[in-house]
PDB file of C-alpha atoms in Angstrom:
ATOM      1  CA  MET L   1      -3.299  -2.818  14.068  1.00  0.00           C
ATOM      2  CA  SER L   2      -3.462  -6.626  14.203  1.00  0.00           C
ATOM      3  CA  GLN L   3      -4.942  -6.875  10.723  1.00  0.00           C
ATOM      4  CA  HIS L   4      -1.768  -5.313   9.314  1.00  0.00           C
ATOM      5  CA  ASP L   5       0.515  -7.572  11.333  1.00  0.00           C
ATOM      6  CA  ARG L   6       0.603  -9.952   8.407  1.00  0.00           C
ATOM      7  CA  THR L   7       3.752 -11.508   7.020  1.00  0.00           C
ATOM      8  CA  HIS L   8       4.733  -8.117   5.747  1.00  0.00           C
ATOM      9  CA  HIS L   9       7.836  -6.934   3.931  1.00  0.00           C
ATOM     10  CA  ALA L  10       9.660  -5.796   7.067  1.00  0.00           C
ATOM     11  CA  LYS L  11       9.459  -9.308   8.519  1.00  0.00           C
ATOM     12  CA  ILE L  12      10.223 -11.103   5.257  1.00  0.00           C
ATOM     13  CA  ALA L  13      13.152  -8.830   4.438  1.00  0.00           C
ATOM     14  CA  THR L  14      14.791  -8.538   7.873  1.00  0.00           C
ATOM     15  CA  GLY L  15      18.380  -9.765   7.668  1.00  0.00           C
ATOM     16  CA  LYS L  16      18.092 -10.455   3.939  1.00  0.00           C
ATOM     17  CA  GLY L  17      17.009  -7.303   2.145  1.00  0.00           C
ATOM     18  CA  ASP L  18      14.425  -6.723  -0.558  1.00  0.00           C
ATOM     19  CA  PRO L  19      14.336  -8.133  -3.279  1.00  0.00           C
ATOM     20  CA  GLN L  20      16.810 -10.777  -2.006  1.00  0.00           C
ATOM     21  CA  CYS L  21      14.036 -12.068   0.302  1.00  0.00           C
ATOM     22  CA  PHE L  22      12.023 -13.154  -2.767  1.00  0.00           C
ATOM     23  CA  LYS L  23      14.831 -15.284  -4.227  1.00  0.00           C
ATOM     24  CA  GLY L  24      13.503 -18.632  -5.437  1.00  0.00           C
ATOM     25  CA  THR L  25       9.837 -17.597  -5.297  1.00  0.00           C
ATOM     26  CA  ALA L  26       9.125 -17.121  -9.037  1.00  0.00           C
ATOM     27  CA  GLY L  27       8.303 -20.828  -9.384  1.00  0.00           C
ATOM     28  CA  GLY L  28      10.847 -21.560 -12.101  1.00  0.00           C
ATOM     29  CA  PRO L  29      13.757 -20.298 -14.157  1.00  0.00           C
ATOM     30  CA  PRO L  30      13.587 -16.993 -16.048  1.00  0.00           C
ATOM     31  CA  LYS L  31      11.809 -17.226 -19.417  1.00  0.00           C
ATOM     32  CA  PHE L  32      14.351 -14.987 -21.189  1.00  0.00           C
ATOM     33  CA  LYS L  33      18.140 -14.820 -21.180  1.00  0.00           C
ATOM     34  CA  VAL L  34      20.662 -12.058 -21.832  1.00  0.00           C
ATOM     35  CA  GLY L  35      20.625 -11.084 -25.514  1.00  0.00           C
ATOM     36  CA  ASP L  36      17.036 -12.241 -26.211  1.00  0.00           C
ATOM     37  CA  ARG L  37      14.945  -9.805 -28.228  1.00  0.00           C
ATOM     38  CA  VAL L  38      11.614  -8.979 -26.595  1.00  0.00           C
ATOM     39  CA  ARG L  39       8.628  -6.742 -27.288  1.00  0.00           C
ATOM     40  CA  ILE L  40       6.930  -4.791 -24.493  1.00  0.00           C
ATOM     41  CA  LYS L  41       3.264  -5.748 -24.184  1.00  0.00           C
ATOM     42  CA  ASP L  42       0.638  -3.030 -24.225  1.00  0.00           C
ATOM     43  CA  LEU L  43      -1.450  -4.129 -21.231  1.00  0.00           C
ATOM     44  CA  PRO L  44      -3.959  -1.733 -19.631  1.00  0.00           C
ATOM     45  CA  ASP L  45      -2.199   0.889 -17.498  1.00  0.00           C
ATOM     46  CA  ILE L  46      -4.864   2.138 -15.093  1.00  0.00           C
ATOM     47  CA  PHE L  47      -4.221   2.719 -11.351  1.00  0.00           C
ATOM     48  CA  TYR L  48      -0.583   1.639 -11.108  1.00  0.00           C
ATOM     49  CA  THR L  49       2.298   0.348 -13.137  1.00  0.00           C
ATOM     50  CA  ARG L  50       6.024   0.866 -13.477  1.00  0.00           C
ATOM     51  CA  CYS L  51       6.006  -0.136 -17.145  1.00  0.00           C
ATOM     52  CA  GLN L  52       6.460   3.224 -18.868  1.00  0.00           C
ATOM     53  CA  VAL L  53       3.894   3.692 -21.601  1.00  0.00           C
ATOM     54  CA  TYR L  54       6.528   5.038 -24.013  1.00  0.00           C
ATOM     55  CA  THR L  55       8.094   1.550 -24.176  1.00  0.00           C
ATOM     56  CA  ARG L  56       4.880  -0.266 -25.145  1.00  0.00           C
ATOM     57  CA  GLY L  57       5.141  -2.124 -28.438  1.00  0.00           C
ATOM     58  CA  ALA L  58       8.854  -1.358 -28.744  1.00  0.00           C
ATOM     59  CA  ILE L  59      11.471  -4.070 -29.224  1.00  0.00           C
ATOM     60  CA  GLY L  60      14.566  -4.244 -27.060  1.00  0.00           C
ATOM     61  CA  GLU L  61      17.086  -6.804 -25.861  1.00  0.00           C
ATOM     62  CA  VAL L  62      17.621  -8.362 -22.456  1.00  0.00           C
ATOM     63  CA  ALA L  63      20.667  -6.668 -20.896  1.00  0.00           C
ATOM     64  CA  VAL L  64      20.482  -8.263 -17.429  1.00  0.00           C
ATOM     65  CA  VAL L  65      18.281 -10.850 -15.704  1.00  0.00           C
ATOM     66  CA  THR L  66      18.076  -9.140 -12.342  1.00  0.00           C
ATOM     67  CA  HIS L  67      15.994 -10.680  -9.577  1.00  0.00           C
ATOM     68  CA  GLU L  68      12.681 -12.199  -8.463  1.00  0.00           C
ATOM     69  CA  SER L  69       9.993 -10.090  -6.804  1.00  0.00           C
ATOM     70  CA  PRO L  70       6.249  -9.596  -6.739  1.00  0.00           C
ATOM     71  CA  ALA L  71       5.237  -7.426  -9.710  1.00  0.00           C
ATOM     72  CA  PRO L  72       4.691  -3.718  -8.872  1.00  0.00           C
ATOM     73  CA  GLU L  73       1.022  -4.026  -9.866  1.00  0.00           C
ATOM     74  CA  ASP L  74       0.580  -6.585  -7.038  1.00  0.00           C
ATOM     75  CA  GLU L  75       3.047  -5.216  -4.504  1.00  0.00           C
ATOM     76  CA  ALA L  76       1.445  -1.765  -4.720  1.00  0.00           C
ATOM     77  CA  TRP L  77      -1.531  -3.233  -2.854  1.00  0.00           C
ATOM     78  CA  GLY L  78       0.591  -5.369  -0.525  1.00  0.00           C
ATOM     79  CA  HIS L  79       0.165  -8.668  -2.412  1.00  0.00           C
ATOM     80  CA  VAL L  80       3.413 -10.645  -2.208  1.00  0.00           C
ATOM     81  CA  ASP L  81       2.239 -14.244  -2.780  1.00  0.00           C
ATOM     82  CA  HIS L  82       3.335 -14.408  -6.435  1.00  0.00           C
ATOM     83  CA  SER L  83       6.751 -13.429  -7.737  1.00  0.00           C
ATOM     84  CA  GLU L  84       8.115 -12.892 -11.246  1.00  0.00           C
ATOM     85  CA  TRP L  85      11.534 -12.572 -12.813  1.00  0.00           C
ATOM     86  CA  PHE L  86      12.714  -9.027 -13.530  1.00  0.00           C
ATOM     87  CA  TYR L  87      14.848  -7.896 -16.442  1.00  0.00           C
ATOM     88  CA  ILE L  88      16.749  -4.818 -17.533  1.00  0.00           C
ATOM     89  CA  ILE L  89      15.884  -4.255 -21.204  1.00  0.00           C
ATOM     90  CA  ARG L  90      18.057  -2.174 -23.513  1.00  0.00           C
ATOM     91  CA  PHE L  91      16.381  -0.191 -26.306  1.00  0.00           C
ATOM     92  CA  LYS L  92      17.850   1.823 -29.118  1.00  0.00           C
ATOM     93  CA  GLN L  93      16.709   5.399 -28.520  1.00  0.00           C
ATOM     94  CA  LYS L  94      15.729   5.518 -32.202  1.00  0.00           C
ATOM     95  CA  ASP L  95      13.271   2.670 -31.579  1.00  0.00           C
ATOM     96  CA  LEU L  96      11.544   4.676 -28.825  1.00  0.00           C
ATOM     97  CA  TRP L  97      11.534   8.180 -30.274  1.00  0.00           C
ATOM     98  CA  PRO L  98      10.795   8.588 -33.995  1.00  0.00           C
ATOM     99  CA  GLU L  99      12.441  12.027 -34.077  1.00  0.00           C
ATOM    100  CA  TYR L 100      15.665  10.952 -32.349  1.00  0.00           C
ATOM    101  CA  PRO L 101      18.596  12.346 -34.386  1.00  0.00           C
ATOM    102  CA  ASP L 102      20.322   9.932 -36.782  1.00  0.00           C
ATOM    103  CA  ASN L 103      23.784  11.068 -35.745  1.00  0.00           C
ATOM    104  CA  PHE L 104      23.109   9.563 -32.271  1.00  0.00           C
ATOM    105  CA  ALA L 105      21.855   6.279 -33.722  1.00  0.00           C
ATOM    106  CA  ASN L 106      23.945   4.227 -31.262  1.00  0.00           C
ATOM    107  CA  ASP L 107      22.357   5.769 -28.154  1.00  0.00           C
ATOM    108  CA  THR L 108      20.532   3.297 -25.932  1.00  0.00           C
ATOM    109  CA  LEU L 109      18.161   3.453 -22.954  1.00  0.00           C
ATOM    110  CA  GLN L 110      17.824   0.771 -20.267  1.00  0.00           C
ATOM    111  CA  THR L 111      14.869   0.245 -17.971  1.00  0.00           C
ATOM    112  CA  GLU L 112      13.419  -2.551 -15.860  1.00  0.00           C
ATOM    113  CA  PHE L 113      10.377  -4.772 -16.425  1.00  0.00           C
ATOM    114  CA  SER L 114       8.760  -7.737 -14.727  1.00  0.00           C
ATOM    115  CA  GLU L 115       8.298 -10.779 -16.936  1.00  0.00           C
ATOM    116  CA  ARG L 116       4.575 -10.267 -17.580  1.00  0.00           C
ATOM    117  CA  TRP L 117       5.382  -7.253 -19.772  1.00  0.00           C
ATOM    118  CA  LEU L 118       7.688  -9.140 -22.144  1.00  0.00           C
ATOM    119  CA  GLU L 119       6.957 -11.303 -25.177  1.00  0.00           C
ATOM    120  CA  ALA L 120       9.454 -13.102 -27.404  1.00  0.00           C
ATOM    121  CA  VAL L 121       9.967 -11.526 -30.823  1.00  0.00           C
TER     122      VAL L 121
ATOM    123  CA  MET R   1       0.452  -5.172 -34.439  1.00  0.00           C
ATOM    124  CA  SER R   2       3.572  -3.677 -32.958  1.00  0.00           C
ATOM    125  CA  SER R   3       3.746  -0.698 -35.284  1.00  0.00           C
ATOM    126  CA  SER R   4       0.103   0.147 -34.559  1.00  0.00           C
ATOM    127  CA  THR R   5       0.930  -0.039 -30.830  1.00  0.00           C
ATOM    128  CA  ARG R   6       3.848   2.338 -31.445  1.00  0.00           C
ATOM    129  CA  ASP R   7       1.564   4.734 -33.376  1.00  0.00           C
ATOM    130  CA  GLN R   8      -0.929   4.594 -30.507  1.00  0.00           C
ATOM    131  CA  VAL R   9       1.798   5.296 -27.955  1.00  0.00           C
ATOM    132  CA  MET R  10       3.047   8.347 -29.872  1.00  0.00           C
ATOM    133  CA  ARG R  11      -0.525   9.703 -30.243  1.00  0.00           C
ATOM    134  CA  HIS R  12      -1.074   9.006 -26.534  1.00  0.00           C
ATOM    135  CA  LEU R  13       1.923  11.147 -25.563  1.00  0.00           C
ATOM    136  CA  LYS R  14       0.533  14.028 -27.642  1.00  0.00           C
ATOM    137  CA  ALA R  15      -2.966  13.615 -26.184  1.00  0.00           C
ATOM    138  CA  VAL R  16      -1.526  13.793 -22.655  1.00  0.00           C
ATOM    139  CA  VAL R  17      -0.002  17.193 -23.381  1.00  0.00           C
ATOM    140  CA  GLU R  18      -3.291  18.492 -24.772  1.00  0.00           C
ATOM    141  CA  ILE R  19      -5.232  17.716 -21.579  1.00  0.00           C
ATOM    142  CA  GLN R  20      -2.671  19.095 -19.132  1.00  0.00           C
ATOM    143  CA  PRO R  21      -3.531  20.463 -16.744  1.00  0.00           C
ATOM    144  CA  PRO R  22      -7.135  19.251 -16.872  1.00  0.00           C
ATOM    145  CA  VAL R  23      -8.241  21.974 -14.442  1.00  0.00           C
ATOM    146  CA  GLN R  24      -7.744  24.486 -17.255  1.00  0.00           C
ATOM    147  CA  GLN R  25     -10.056  22.641 -19.646  1.00  0.00           C
ATOM    148  CA  THR R  26     -13.453  24.098 -20.274  1.00  0.00           C
ATOM    149  CA  GLY R  27     -16.474  21.840 -20.022  1.00  0.00           C
ATOM    150  CA  LYS R  28     -16.198  19.739 -16.884  1.00  0.00           C
ATOM    151  CA  ALA R  29     -17.629  16.192 -16.588  1.00  0.00           C
ATOM    152  CA  PRO R  30     -18.168  15.592 -20.307  1.00  0.00           C
ATOM    153  CA  TYR R  31     -20.601  13.154 -21.913  1.00  0.00           C
ATOM    154  CA  ALA R  32     -19.208   9.659 -22.387  1.00  0.00           C
ATOM    155  CA  SER R  33     -19.489  10.133 -26.145  1.00  0.00           C
ATOM    156  CA  ASP R  34     -16.924  12.961 -25.896  1.00  0.00           C
ATOM    157  CA  ILE R  35     -14.300  10.641 -24.449  1.00  0.00           C
ATOM    158  CA  THR R  36     -12.525   8.572 -27.057  1.00  0.00           C
ATOM    159  CA  HIS R  37     -10.343   5.605 -26.060  1.00  0.00           C
ATOM    160  CA  GLU R  38      -7.355   7.843 -26.705  1.00  0.00           C
ATOM    161  CA  LEU R  39      -8.633  10.569 -24.359  1.00  0.00           C
ATOM    162  CA  PHE R  40      -9.577   8.005 -21.714  1.00  0.00           C
ATOM    163  CA  ARG R  41      -6.042   6.668 -21.722  1.00  0.00           C
ATOM    164  CA  ALA R  42      -4.617  10.193 -21.553  1.00  0.00           C
ATOM    165  CA  TYR R  43      -6.854  11.114 -18.581  1.00  0.00           C
ATOM    166  CA  THR R  44      -6.132   7.880 -16.694  1.00  0.00           C
ATOM    167  CA  ARG R  45      -2.376   8.036 -17.329  1.00  0.00           C
ATOM    168  CA  THR R  46      -0.548   7.525 -14.043  1.00  0.00           C
ATOM    169  CA  PRO R  47       0.946  10.905 -13.019  1.00  0.00           C
ATOM    170  CA  HIS R  48       4.434   9.496 -12.382  1.00  0.00           C
ATOM    171  CA  ASP R  49       4.820   8.164 -15.939  1.00  0.00           C
ATOM    172  CA  VAL R  50       6.035  11.428 -17.437  1.00  0.00           C
ATOM    173  CA  GLY R  51       8.405   9.902 -20.001  1.00  0.00           C
ATOM    174  CA  GLY R  52       7.771  11.303 -23.467  1.00  0.00           C
ATOM    175  CA  GLU R  53       5.640  14.252 -22.380  1.00  0.00           C
ATOM    176  CA  VAL R  54       6.645  17.528 -23.983  1.00  0.00           C
ATOM    177  CA  ASP R  55       8.151  19.907 -21.404  1.00  0.00           C
ATOM    178  CA  VAL R  56      10.657  22.720 -21.062  1.00  0.00           C
ATOM    179  CA  PRO R  57      14.181  21.934 -19.821  1.00  0.00           C
ATOM    180  CA  VAL R  58      14.400  21.768 -16.025  1.00  0.00           C
ATOM    181  CA  GLU R  59      17.090  23.862 -14.399  1.00  0.00           C
ATOM    182  CA  TRP R  60      19.205  21.689 -12.095  1.00  0.00           C
ATOM    183  CA  THR R  61      19.571  23.152  -8.620  1.00  0.00           C
ATOM    184  CA  GLU R  62      20.992  21.786  -5.380  1.00  0.00           C
ATOM    185  CA  GLU R  63      18.434  21.927  -2.581  1.00  0.00           C
ATOM    186  CA  GLU R  64      19.441  21.886   1.040  1.00  0.00           C
ATOM    187  CA  ALA R  65      17.888  19.064   3.053  1.00  0.00           C
ATOM    188  CA  GLU R  66      15.394  20.250   5.660  1.00  0.00           C
ATOM    189  CA  ALA R  67      14.666  18.659   9.026  1.00  0.00           C
ATOM    190  CA  TRP R  68      10.941  18.267   8.335  1.00  0.00           C
ATOM    191  CA  GLY R  69      11.799  16.289   5.187  1.00  0.00           C
ATOM    192  CA  TYR R  70      13.936  13.837   7.182  1.00  0.00           C
ATOM    193  CA  ARG R  71      11.147  13.492   9.741  1.00  0.00           C
ATOM    194  CA  ALA R  72       8.617  12.779   6.979  1.00  0.00           C
ATOM    195  CA  TYR R  73      10.936  10.122   5.561  1.00  0.00           C
ATOM    196  CA  VAL R  74      11.526   8.462   8.940  1.00  0.00           C
ATOM    197  CA  THR R  75       7.772   8.456   9.599  1.00  0.00           C
ATOM    198  CA  THR R  76       7.123   6.531   6.390  1.00  0.00           C
ATOM    199  CA  GLU R  77       9.891   4.024   7.240  1.00  0.00           C
ATOM    200  CA  CYS R  78       8.425   3.452  10.707  1.00  0.00           C
ATOM    201  CA  LEU R  79       5.070   2.714   9.104  1.00  0.00           C
ATOM    202  CA  ALA R  80       6.820   0.115   6.903  1.00  0.00           C
ATOM    203  CA  TRP R  81       8.568  -1.531   9.881  1.00  0.00           C
ATOM    204  CA  ARG R  82       5.202  -1.880  11.601  1.00  0.00           C
ATOM    205  CA  GLY R  83       3.692  -3.563   8.528  1.00  0.00           C
ATOM    206  CA  VAL R  84       1.319  -0.772   7.572  1.00  0.00           C
ATOM    207  CA  TRP R  85       2.631  -0.599   4.001  1.00  0.00           C
ATOM    208  CA  CYS R  86       5.552  -1.607   1.835  1.00  0.00           C
ATOM    209  CA  ALA R  87       7.642   0.638  -0.428  1.00  0.00           C
ATOM    210  CA  GLU R  88       5.549  -0.088  -3.517  1.00  0.00           C
ATOM    211  CA  GLU R  89       2.297   0.771  -1.728  1.00  0.00           C
ATOM    212  CA  ARG R  90       3.934   4.006  -0.604  1.00  0.00           C
ATOM    213  CA  ARG R  91       5.035   4.826  -4.153  1.00  0.00           C
ATOM    214  CA  ARG R  92       1.529   4.208  -5.437  1.00  0.00           C
ATOM    215  CA  MET R  93       0.031   6.522  -2.836  1.00  0.00           C
ATOM    216  CA  GLN R  94       2.599   9.320  -3.086  1.00  0.00           C
ATOM    217  CA  ASN R  95       3.279   9.257  -6.834  1.00  0.00           C
ATOM    218  CA  VAL R  96       0.029   8.158  -8.413  1.00  0.00           C
ATOM    219  CA  ASP R  97      -3.027   8.168  -6.164  1.00  0.00           C
ATOM    220  CA  MET R  98      -2.819  11.872  -5.327  1.00  0.00           C
ATOM    221  CA  GLY R  99      -3.199  12.859  -8.963  1.00  0.00           C
ATOM    222  CA  THR R 100      -1.271  15.049 -11.376  1.00  0.00           C
ATOM    223  CA  THR R 101      -1.983  18.409  -9.721  1.00  0.00           C
ATOM    224  CA  GLN R 102      -0.606  17.357  -6.324  1.00  0.00           C
ATOM    225  CA  TYR R 103       2.139  15.211  -7.863  1.00  0.00           C
ATOM    226  CA  LEU R 104       3.568  18.150  -9.781  1.00  0.00           C
ATOM    227  CA  GLY R 105       2.569  20.897  -7.367  1.00  0.00           C
ATOM    228  CA  LEU R 106       3.745  19.752  -3.930  1.00  0.00           C
ATOM    229  CA  PRO R 107       7.323  19.460  -2.576  1.00  0.00           C
ATOM    230  CA  TYR R 108       8.870  15.993  -2.771  1.00  0.00           C
ATOM    231  CA  TYR R 109       8.723  15.222   0.957  1.00  0.00           C
ATOM    232  CA  GLY R 110       5.349  16.937   1.178  1.00  0.00           C
ATOM    233  CA  ARG R 111       4.023  14.025  -0.849  1.00  0.00           C
ATOM    234  CA  TRP R 112       5.728  11.509   1.468  1.00  0.00           C
ATOM    235  CA  LEU R 113       4.080  13.166   4.456  1.00  0.00           C
ATOM    236  CA  LEU R 114       0.653  13.400   2.847  1.00  0.00           C
ATOM    237  CA  SER R 115       0.754   9.746   1.795  1.00  0.00           C
ATOM    238  CA  ALA R 116       1.734   8.729   5.358  1.00  0.00           C
ATOM    239  CA  ALA R 117      -1.395  10.480   6.645  1.00  0.00           C
ATOM    240  CA  ARG R 118      -3.463   8.891   3.896  1.00  0.00           C
ATOM    241  CA  VAL R 119      -2.333   5.312   4.575  1.00  0.00           C
ATOM    242  CA  MET R 120      -3.072   5.689   8.287  1.00  0.00           C
ATOM    243  CA  VAL R 121      -6.631   6.730   7.488  1.00  0.00           C
ATOM    244  CA  ASP R 122      -7.077   4.075   4.759  1.00  0.00           C
ATOM    245  CA  LYS R 123      -5.870   1.288   7.056  1.00  0.00           C
ATOM    246  CA  ASP R 124      -7.777   2.403  10.174  1.00  0.00           C
ATOM    247  CA  ILE R 125      -4.728   3.409  12.216  1.00  0.00           C
ATOM    248  CA  VAL R 126      -6.516   6.705  12.819  1.00  0.00           C
ATOM    249  CA  THR R 127      -9.908   7.905  11.667  1.00  0.00           C
ATOM    250  CA  LEU R 128     -10.131  10.996   9.495  1.00  0.00           C
ATOM    251  CA  THR R 129     -12.035  12.704  12.325  1.00  0.00           C
ATOM    252  CA  GLU R 130      -9.147  12.036  14.736  1.00  0.00           C
ATOM    253  CA  LEU R 131      -6.648  13.299  12.163  1.00  0.00           C
ATOM    254  CA  ILE R 132      -8.635  16.473  11.455  1.00  0.00           C
ATOM    255  CA  ASN R 133      -8.988  17.210  15.166  1.00  0.00           C
ATOM    256  CA  LYS R 134      -5.273  16.644  15.773  1.00  0.00           C
ATOM    257  CA  ILE R 135      -4.222  18.901  12.884  1.00  0.00           C
ATOM    258  CA  ASP R 136      -6.634  21.560  14.127  1.00  0.00           C
ATOM    259  CA  GLU R 137      -5.213  21.281  17.684  1.00  0.00           C
ATOM    260  CA  VAL R 138      -1.612  21.586  16.464  1.00  0.00           C
ATOM    261  CA  LYS R 139      -2.496  24.492  14.162  1.00  0.00           C
ATOM    262  CA  LYS R 140      -4.024  26.397  17.072  1.00  0.00           C
ATOM    263  CA  ARG R 141      -0.938  25.734  19.174  1.00  0.00           C
ATOM    264  CA  HIS R 142       1.173  27.495  16.528  1.00  0.00           C
ATOM    265  CA  GLU R 143      -1.169  30.417  15.927  1.00  0.00           C
ATOM    266  CA  PRO R 144       0.079  33.661  17.493  1.00  0.00           C
ATOM    267  CA  ALA R 145      -1.726  34.466  20.761  1.00  0.00           C
ATOM    268  CA  ARG R 146      -4.382  37.138  20.321  1.00  0.00           C
TER     269      ARG R 146
END
């Protein structure tokens, strides 16, 4: 058991909460701000990710700059040494689904990404 | 570049439907030359990323919570408090590592419970032999007396 008694989430987050416990750990300010247009990178998606493949290559806009946290790809194996900024990105449904009906052209979808998945347009 | 990525993504979502469920495909363990990049991506798609896959509408039903489900949940939280895993490790193990068949086929808290057993074996909290023997012992306890 001792090998798992590392500085684990339960200890880091006690009294603070998660992701609040990672505040200030991204090593700098967020790269993007609300309203910025970004494209979702198409990085390899083996083993684990929370970046839905259907968003890859699509362009959306930053709706909220949310918090700092280790990226899911790291945290999923317990690595918490490096944090990133997270963002809620808003897409037009039409930009995600080619067959989305024109009469619902204003529909949007919002989902969350860590900074590594975003590039400036 | 972006539009070719978008084309790839749309083809990928179609390819995923064609291989599901893989257990129904004929010709197991194909030659490498049979697996295109597109097929490789479809086969290695993480089971929890279902967005964009063609499916029939799901009927919404209210399910009553069951005691065993709460116990499974509390077990996984206790493992987190003791530093065995964090929530993201749990999600990986219960939503992705067990594969599409188990992800879609087992009850929600069944996957929580199974992943709790898995992490304890993976991180040497118990050995698989100990776990097997314990499950066997408990099973026998619940078998009707002959």
